[in-house]
PDB file of C-alpha atoms in Angstrom:
ATOM      1  CA  GLU J   1      -3.283 -17.843  -1.287  1.00 64.00           C
ATOM      2  CA  ALA J   2      -6.450 -16.711  -3.148  1.00 81.00           C
ATOM      3  CA  GLY J   3      -7.593 -13.181  -2.559  1.00 94.00           C
ATOM      4  CA  VAL J   4     -11.116 -11.852  -2.134  1.00 96.00           C
ATOM      5  CA  VAL J   5     -13.260 -13.022  -4.959  1.00 97.00           C
ATOM      6  CA  GLN J   6     -16.255 -11.070  -6.193  1.00 98.00           C
ATOM      7  CA  SER J   7     -18.783 -11.747  -8.944  1.00 97.00           C
ATOM      8  CA  PRO J   8     -20.004 -10.568 -11.278  1.00 97.00           C
ATOM      9  CA  ARG J   9     -17.323  -8.040 -12.284  1.00 96.00           C
ATOM     10  CA  TYR J  10     -19.856  -6.004 -14.288  1.00 97.00           C
ATOM     11  CA  LYS J  11     -23.617  -5.735 -14.152  1.00 97.00           C
ATOM     12  CA  ILE J  12     -25.983  -3.600 -16.240  1.00 98.00           C
ATOM     13  CA  ILE J  13     -29.631  -3.550 -15.160  1.00 97.00           C
ATOM     14  CA  GLU J  14     -32.687  -1.404 -15.720  1.00 97.00           C
ATOM     15  CA  LYS J  15     -33.933   0.759 -12.883  1.00 96.00           C
ATOM     16  CA  LYS J  16     -36.403  -0.911 -10.541  1.00 97.00           C
ATOM     17  CA  GLN J  17     -34.896  -4.368 -11.225  1.00 97.00           C
ATOM     18  CA  PRO J  18     -33.243  -6.415  -8.457  1.00 97.00           C
ATOM     19  CA  VAL J  19     -29.533  -7.166  -8.437  1.00 98.00           C
ATOM     20  CA  ALA J  20     -27.198  -9.322  -6.229  1.00 98.00           C
ATOM     21  CA  PHE J  21     -23.496  -9.390  -5.701  1.00 97.00           C
ATOM     22  CA  TRP J  22     -21.454 -12.212  -4.301  1.00 97.00           C
ATOM     23  CA  CYS J  23     -18.272 -12.207  -2.245  1.00 97.00           C
ATOM     24  CA  ASN J  24     -15.929 -14.979  -1.127  1.00 97.00           C
ATOM     25  CA  PRO J  25     -13.433 -13.662   1.447  1.00 96.00           C
ATOM     26  CA  ILE J  26      -9.896 -14.831   2.110  1.00 95.00           C
ATOM     27  CA  SER J  27      -9.934 -18.106   3.926  1.00 93.00           C
ATOM     28  CA  GLY J  28      -9.852 -17.722   7.684  1.00 91.00           C
ATOM     29  CA  HIS J  29     -10.827 -14.031   7.616  1.00 92.00           C
ATOM     30  CA  ASN J  30     -13.619 -13.457  10.197  1.00 91.00           C
ATOM     31  CA  THR J  31     -14.341  -9.821   9.288  1.00 92.00           C
ATOM     32  CA  LEU J  32     -16.042  -8.993   6.019  1.00 94.00           C
ATOM     33  CA  TYR J  33     -16.942  -5.575   4.653  1.00 95.00           C
ATOM     34  CA  TRP J  34     -19.064  -4.273   1.811  1.00 97.00           C
ATOM     35  CA  TYR J  35     -17.999  -0.806   0.504  1.00 96.00           C
ATOM     36  CA  LEU J  36     -19.525   1.512  -2.042  1.00 97.00           C
ATOM     37  CA  GLN J  37     -17.173   3.537  -4.276  1.00 97.00           C
ATOM     38  CA  ASN J  38     -18.484   6.348  -6.459  1.00 96.00           C
ATOM     39  CA  LEU J  39     -16.346   7.766  -9.257  1.00 92.00           C
ATOM     40  CA  GLY J  40     -13.547   9.934  -7.985  1.00 91.00           C
ATOM     41  CA  GLN J  41     -14.241   9.037  -4.323  1.00 93.00           C
ATOM     42  CA  GLY J  42     -12.835   6.750  -1.739  1.00 95.00           C
ATOM     43  CA  PRO J  43     -14.829   3.676  -0.639  1.00 95.00           C
ATOM     44  CA  GLU J  44     -17.569   4.183   1.917  1.00 94.00           C
ATOM     45  CA  LEU J  45     -18.623   1.429   4.305  1.00 93.00           C
ATOM     46  CA  LEU J  46     -22.079  -0.152   3.814  1.00 95.00           C
ATOM     47  CA  ILE J  47     -21.846  -2.983   6.258  1.00 95.00           C
ATOM     48  CA  ARG J  48     -19.332  -4.910   8.344  1.00 93.00           C
ATOM     49  CA  TYR J  49     -19.640  -8.522   9.495  1.00 93.00           C
ATOM     50  CA  GLU J  50     -17.910 -10.292  12.353  1.00 91.00           C
ATOM     51  CA  ASN J  51     -18.439 -13.961  11.356  1.00 91.00           C
ATOM     52  CA  GLU J  52     -22.232 -14.172  10.704  1.00 91.00           C
ATOM     53  CA  GLU J  53     -23.132 -11.076  12.712  1.00 91.00           C
ATOM     54  CA  ALA J  54     -23.633  -7.681  11.061  1.00 93.00           C
ATOM     55  CA  VAL J  55     -21.963  -5.470  13.676  1.00 89.00           C
ATOM     56  CA  ASP J  56     -22.152  -2.159  11.778  1.00 88.00           C
ATOM     57  CA  ASP J  57     -24.904  -1.580   9.136  1.00 91.00           C
ATOM     58  CA  SER J  58     -25.618   2.028  10.033  1.00 88.00           C
ATOM     59  CA  GLN J  59     -24.688   3.180   6.489  1.00 90.00           C
ATOM     60  CA  LEU J  60     -26.782   0.531   4.673  1.00 94.00           C
ATOM     61  CA  PRO J  61     -29.943   1.978   3.102  1.00 92.00           C
ATOM     62  CA  LYS J  62     -32.193  -0.684   4.484  1.00 92.00           C
ATOM     63  CA  ASP J  63     -35.269   0.221   2.451  1.00 95.00           C
ATOM     64  CA  ARG J  64     -33.655  -1.235  -0.647  1.00 96.00           C
ATOM     65  CA  PHE J  65     -30.397  -2.824   0.363  1.00 97.00           C
ATOM     66  CA  SER J  66     -29.951  -6.122   2.190  1.00 97.00           C
ATOM     67  CA  ALA J  67     -26.969  -8.373   2.990  1.00 97.00           C
ATOM     68  CA  GLU J  68     -26.309 -11.723   4.464  1.00 96.00           C
ATOM     69  CA  ARG J  69     -23.343 -13.809   5.424  1.00 95.00           C
ATOM     70  CA  LEU J  70     -24.551 -17.313   6.080  1.00 83.00           C
ATOM     71  CA  LYS J  71     -22.170 -19.620   7.866  1.00 85.00           C
ATOM     72  CA  GLY J  72     -19.732 -16.790   8.356  1.00 83.00           C
ATOM     73  CA  VAL J  73     -17.982 -17.255   5.019  1.00 91.00           C
ATOM     74  CA  ASP J  74     -19.495 -16.044   1.693  1.00 96.00           C
ATOM     75  CA  SER J  75     -21.662 -12.973   1.561  1.00 97.00           C
ATOM     76  CA  THR J  76     -24.281 -11.535  -0.781  1.00 97.00           C
ATOM     77  CA  LEU J  77     -25.392  -7.921  -1.134  1.00 98.00           C
ATOM     78  CA  LYS J  78     -28.777  -7.281  -2.764  1.00 98.00           C
ATOM     79  CA  ILE J  79     -30.492  -4.212  -4.032  1.00 97.00           C
ATOM     80  CA  GLN J  80     -34.180  -4.204  -4.722  1.00 97.00           C
ATOM     81  CA  PRO J  81     -35.332  -2.177  -6.508  1.00 96.00           C
ATOM     82  CA  ALA J  82     -32.244  -0.538  -8.052  1.00 97.00           C
ATOM     83  CA  GLU J  83     -32.257   3.214  -8.743  1.00 97.00           C
ATOM     84  CA  LEU J  84     -30.168   5.227 -11.147  1.00 96.00           C
ATOM     85  CA  GLY J  85     -28.148   6.608  -8.264  1.00 96.00           C
ATOM     86  CA  ASP J  86     -26.960   3.159  -7.328  1.00 97.00           C
ATOM     87  CA  SER J  87     -24.566   3.035 -10.236  1.00 97.00           C
ATOM     88  CA  ALA J  88     -21.191   2.592  -8.618  1.00 97.00           C
ATOM     89  CA  VAL J  89     -18.572   0.034  -7.766  1.00 97.00           C
ATOM     90  CA  TYR J  90     -19.377  -2.293  -4.935  1.00 98.00           C
ATOM     91  CA  LEU J  91     -16.277  -3.574  -3.158  1.00 98.00           C
ATOM     92  CA  CYS J  92     -15.995  -6.478  -0.797  1.00 97.00           C
ATOM     93  CA  ALA J  93     -13.067  -6.692   1.661  1.00 95.00           C
ATOM     94  CA  SER J  94     -12.007  -9.065   4.380  1.00 94.00           C
ATOM     95  CA  SER J  95      -9.561  -9.039   7.314  1.00 90.00           C
ATOM     96  CA  PRO J  96      -8.402 -11.556   9.890  1.00 88.00           C
ATOM     97  CA  SER J  97      -9.904  -9.326  12.651  1.00 78.00           C
ATOM     98  CA  THR J  98     -11.337  -5.867  12.875  1.00 67.00           C
ATOM     99  CA  THR J  99      -8.099  -4.232  13.899  1.00 67.00           C
ATOM    100  CA  GLU J 100      -6.035  -5.721  11.119  1.00 72.00           C
ATOM    101  CA  GLU J 101      -5.569  -4.574   7.556  1.00 82.00           C
ATOM    102  CA  ALA J 102      -8.405  -5.066   5.078  1.00 88.00           C
ATOM    103  CA  PHE J 103      -7.892  -6.768   1.699  1.00 92.00           C
ATOM    104  CA  PHE J 104     -10.152  -5.854  -1.186  1.00 95.00           C
ATOM    105  CA  GLY J 105     -11.647  -7.738  -4.080  1.00 96.00           C
ATOM    106  CA  GLN J 106     -11.742  -6.413  -7.671  1.00 96.00           C
ATOM    107  CA  GLY J 107     -15.276  -5.039  -7.155  1.00 97.00           C
ATOM    108  CA  THR J 108     -18.493  -5.204  -9.075  1.00 97.00           C
ATOM    109  CA  ARG J 109     -19.227  -2.283 -11.316  1.00 97.00           C
ATOM    110  CA  LEU J 110     -23.013  -1.689 -11.411  1.00 98.00           C
ATOM    111  CA  THR J 111     -24.679   0.410 -14.077  1.00 97.00           C
ATOM    112  CA  VAL J 112     -28.330   1.183 -13.661  1.00 97.00           C
ATOM    113  CA  VAL J 113     -30.027   2.482 -16.827  1.00 97.00           C
TER     114      VAL J 113
ATOM    115  CA  GLN O  27     -15.820  19.113   6.375  1.00 76.00           C
ATOM    116  CA  LYS O  28     -14.716  15.586   5.631  1.00 84.00           C
ATOM    117  CA  GLU O  29     -13.003  13.542   8.353  1.00 90.00           C
ATOM    118  CA  VAL O  30     -10.127  12.736   5.999  1.00 95.00           C
ATOM    119  CA  GLU O  31      -8.897  15.231   3.371  1.00 95.00           C
ATOM    120  CA  GLN O  32      -6.747  14.245   0.416  1.00 96.00           C
ATOM    121  CA  ASP O  33      -5.675  16.321  -2.594  1.00 90.00           C
ATOM    122  CA  PRO O  34      -7.232  14.702  -5.686  1.00 87.00           C
ATOM    123  CA  GLY O  35      -4.363  15.666  -7.987  1.00 87.00           C
ATOM    124  CA  PRO O  36      -3.523  14.696 -10.568  1.00 93.00           C
ATOM    125  CA  LEU O  37       0.137  14.756  -9.544  1.00 95.00           C
ATOM    126  CA  SER O  38       2.472  14.370 -12.544  1.00 97.00           C
ATOM    127  CA  VAL O  39       6.180  13.586 -11.964  1.00 97.00           C
ATOM    128  CA  PRO O  40       9.060  12.343 -14.132  1.00 97.00           C
ATOM    129  CA  GLU O  41      10.301   8.774 -13.704  1.00 97.00           C
ATOM    130  CA  GLY O  42      12.820   8.505 -10.855  1.00 97.00           C
ATOM    131  CA  ALA O  43      11.378  11.367  -8.851  1.00 97.00           C
ATOM    132  CA  ILE O  44      10.509  11.157  -5.131  1.00 97.00           C
ATOM    133  CA  VAL O  45       6.767  11.391  -4.704  1.00 97.00           C
ATOM    134  CA  SER O  46       5.056  12.703  -1.590  1.00 97.00           C
ATOM    135  CA  LEU O  47       1.374  11.957  -1.048  1.00 97.00           C
ATOM    136  CA  ASN O  48      -0.457  13.325   1.948  1.00 97.00           C
ATOM    137  CA  CYS O  49      -3.670  13.226   3.976  1.00 97.00           C
ATOM    138  CA  THR O  50      -4.960  15.327   6.847  1.00 97.00           C
ATOM    139  CA  TYR O  51      -7.592  14.202   9.258  1.00 96.00           C
ATOM    140  CA  SER O  52      -9.739  15.719  11.982  1.00 94.00           C
ATOM    141  CA  ASN O  53     -10.545  12.742  14.296  1.00 90.00           C
ATOM    142  CA  SER O  54      -7.854  12.475  16.997  1.00 90.00           C
ATOM    143  CA  ALA O  55      -9.156   9.000  17.852  1.00 88.00           C
ATOM    144  CA  PHE O  56      -7.735   7.491  14.618  1.00 91.00           C
ATOM    145  CA  GLN O  57      -4.978   5.021  15.493  1.00 89.00           C
ATOM    146  CA  TYR O  58      -4.725   2.727  12.439  1.00 89.00           C
ATOM    147  CA  PHE O  59      -3.443   4.215   9.188  1.00 93.00           C
ATOM    148  CA  MET O  60      -3.241   2.607   5.759  1.00 93.00           C
ATOM    149  CA  TRP O  61      -2.263   3.401   2.200  1.00 96.00           C
ATOM    150  CA  TYR O  62      -3.913   1.676  -0.671  1.00 96.00           C
ATOM    151  CA  ARG O  63      -3.016   1.826  -4.381  1.00 97.00           C
ATOM    152  CA  GLN O  64      -5.853   1.515  -6.907  1.00 97.00           C
ATOM    153  CA  TYR O  65      -5.335   0.957 -10.588  1.00 96.00           C
ATOM    154  CA  SER O  66      -8.108   1.852 -12.981  1.00 93.00           C
ATOM    155  CA  ARG O  67     -10.952  -0.612 -12.780  1.00 91.00           C
ATOM    156  CA  LYS O  68      -9.332  -2.608 -10.009  1.00 93.00           C
ATOM    157  CA  GLY O  69      -9.892  -2.925  -6.344  1.00 94.00           C
ATOM    158  CA  PRO O  70      -7.729  -1.110  -3.772  1.00 96.00           C
ATOM    159  CA  GLU O  71      -4.420  -2.927  -2.977  1.00 94.00           C
ATOM    160  CA  LEU O  72      -2.970  -2.494   0.474  1.00 92.00           C
ATOM    161  CA  LEU O  73       0.517  -0.909   0.404  1.00 95.00           C
ATOM    162  CA  MET O  74       1.274   0.141   3.935  1.00 93.00           C
ATOM    163  CA  TYR O  75      -0.266  -0.349   7.373  1.00 90.00           C
ATOM    164  CA  THR O  76       0.856   1.474  10.497  1.00 89.00           C
ATOM    165  CA  TYR O  77      -0.405   1.750  14.032  1.00 85.00           C
ATOM    166  CA  SER O  78      -0.163   5.047  15.890  1.00 83.00           C
ATOM    167  CA  SER O  79       2.719   7.376  15.149  1.00 82.00           C
ATOM    168  CA  GLY O  80       6.091   6.932  13.504  1.00 85.00           C
ATOM    169  CA  ASN O  81       7.591   5.730  10.271  1.00 91.00           C
ATOM    170  CA  LYS O  82       7.416   2.516   8.349  1.00 93.00           C
ATOM    171  CA  GLU O  83       9.492   1.507   5.333  1.00 95.00           C
ATOM    172  CA  ASP O  84       8.876  -1.169   2.789  1.00 94.00           C
ATOM    173  CA  GLY O  85      11.156  -1.166  -0.317  1.00 96.00           C
ATOM    174  CA  ARG O  86      10.602   2.093  -2.195  1.00 97.00           C
ATOM    175  CA  PHE O  87       7.669   3.081   0.061  1.00 97.00           C
ATOM    176  CA  THR O  88       7.792   4.981   3.342  1.00 97.00           C
ATOM    177  CA  ALA O  89       4.718   5.847   5.450  1.00 96.00           C
ATOM    178  CA  GLN O  90       4.871   8.521   8.082  1.00 96.00           C
ATOM    179  CA  VAL O  91       2.257   9.385  10.668  1.00 95.00           C
ATOM    180  CA  ASP O  92       2.285  12.574  12.674  1.00 94.00           C
ATOM    181  CA  LYS O  93      -0.568  12.408  15.112  1.00 92.00           C
ATOM    182  CA  SER O  94       0.207  15.778  16.681  1.00 92.00           C
ATOM    183  CA  SER O  95      -0.470  17.436  13.380  1.00 93.00           C
ATOM    184  CA  LYS O  96      -3.085  14.900  12.240  1.00 94.00           C
ATOM    185  CA  TYR O  97      -1.091  14.361   9.058  1.00 94.00           C
ATOM    186  CA  ILE O  98       0.067  11.297   7.293  1.00 96.00           C
ATOM    187  CA  SER O  99       2.324  10.849   4.303  1.00 97.00           C
ATOM    188  CA  LEU O 100       3.404   8.262   1.799  1.00 97.00           C
ATOM    189  CA  PHE O 101       6.729   8.650   0.052  1.00 97.00           C
ATOM    190  CA  ILE O 102       7.698   6.766  -3.069  1.00 98.00           C
ATOM    191  CA  ARG O 103      11.353   6.737  -3.973  1.00 97.00           C
ATOM    192  CA  ASP O 104      12.616   6.178  -7.530  1.00 98.00           C
ATOM    193  CA  SER O 105       9.103   6.344  -8.960  1.00 97.00           C
ATOM    194  CA  GLN O 106       8.251   4.169 -11.918  1.00 97.00           C
ATOM    195  CA  PRO O 107       5.557   4.473 -14.617  1.00 97.00           C
ATOM    196  CA  SER O 108       3.999   1.354 -13.048  1.00 97.00           C
ATOM    197  CA  ASP O 109       3.359   3.473  -9.889  1.00 98.00           C
ATOM    198  CA  SER O 110       0.832   5.499 -11.866  1.00 98.00           C
ATOM    199  CA  ALA O 111      -2.400   4.903 -10.047  1.00 97.00           C
ATOM    200  CA  THR O 112      -4.770   6.520  -7.496  1.00 97.00           C
ATOM    201  CA  TYR O 113      -3.465   6.409  -3.925  1.00 98.00           C
ATOM    202  CA  LEU O 114      -5.989   6.234  -1.106  1.00 97.00           C
ATOM    203  CA  CYS O 115      -5.301   6.858   2.534  1.00 97.00           C
ATOM    204  CA  ALA O 116      -7.541   5.187   5.055  1.00 94.00           C
ATOM    205  CA  MET O 117      -7.767   5.242   8.843  1.00 91.00           C
ATOM    206  CA  SER O 118      -9.797   3.856  11.667  1.00 87.00           C
ATOM    207  CA  ALA O 119     -10.326   4.572  15.371  1.00 84.00           C
ATOM    208  CA  LEU O 120      -9.570   2.361  18.406  1.00 72.00           C
ATOM    209  CA  ASP O 121     -13.227   2.118  19.415  1.00 69.00           C
ATOM    210  CA  SER O 122     -16.175  -0.109  18.878  1.00 51.00           C
ATOM    211  CA  SER O 123     -16.718   0.965  15.273  1.00 60.00           C
ATOM    212  CA  TYR O 124     -13.258   0.344  13.730  1.00 65.00           C
ATOM    213  CA  LYS O 125     -14.749   1.716  10.536  1.00 79.00           C
ATOM    214  CA  LEU O 126     -12.201   2.525   7.876  1.00 86.00           C
ATOM    215  CA  ILE O 127     -12.581   6.099   6.653  1.00 91.00           C
ATOM    216  CA  PHE O 128     -11.004   6.750   3.242  1.00 94.00           C
ATOM    217  CA  GLY O 129      -9.698   9.874   1.626  1.00 96.00           C
ATOM    218  CA  SER O 130     -10.958  10.544  -1.887  1.00 95.00           C
ATOM    219  CA  GLY O 131      -7.630   9.522  -3.430  1.00 96.00           C
ATOM    220  CA  THR O 132      -4.768  11.241  -5.203  1.00 97.00           C
ATOM    221  CA  ARG O 133      -4.189  10.375  -8.830  1.00 96.00           C
ATOM    222  CA  LEU O 134      -0.469   9.926  -9.641  1.00 97.00           C
ATOM    223  CA  LEU O 135       1.088   9.912 -13.093  1.00 97.00           C
ATOM    224  CA  VAL O 136       4.732   8.964 -13.491  1.00 97.00           C
ATOM    225  CA  ARG O 137       6.002  10.070 -16.921  1.00 97.00           C
ATOM    226  CA  PRO O 138       8.662   7.913 -18.633  1.00 95.00           C
TER     227      PRO O 138
END
């Protein structure tokens, strides 16, 4: 069974430019998460989806971050405009349901210069 | 104070040693407890998942949850150099959020 797939693996952009990350969860997993991981820290939740619905986006900086999960499968996370402080690893995870274990993708390492 | 505290290490042990990794937490509502292993430049990989208190064993790994002390542990027996990684604890509450709260991770080095 294929795991959570994320692309790109690495992205370098100049500040004030837009950037987008893509995630394909494990087949059949209804719950999808986007996490942010800074160096030396644990992942922090940005947004959680139950199918197409964003049920927890309280930690998403909505002035510059947006996310969507059309048709309840793939998801994209966008930053516009990017700031230097956005440099981090963006992780996508999925689980069969909210109360079950989450499986992570490899992450996208973003560097804003 | 963070909801989940974890010693960052690094923890250096010789091959074959028993490793003990720990997390403490402050939210008594946490019911789901997980341990993840993260190799450098990789995503977290789920190792153990437990619900509520008690022990769970899987091969060389044993997870323990002590809810009365708000303390969880991961034991690794017969540690191998391939176990060298960062170990993250994570937990969530049985409420409407179900948000996973992670510790900052403990870096483990197993010396050959």
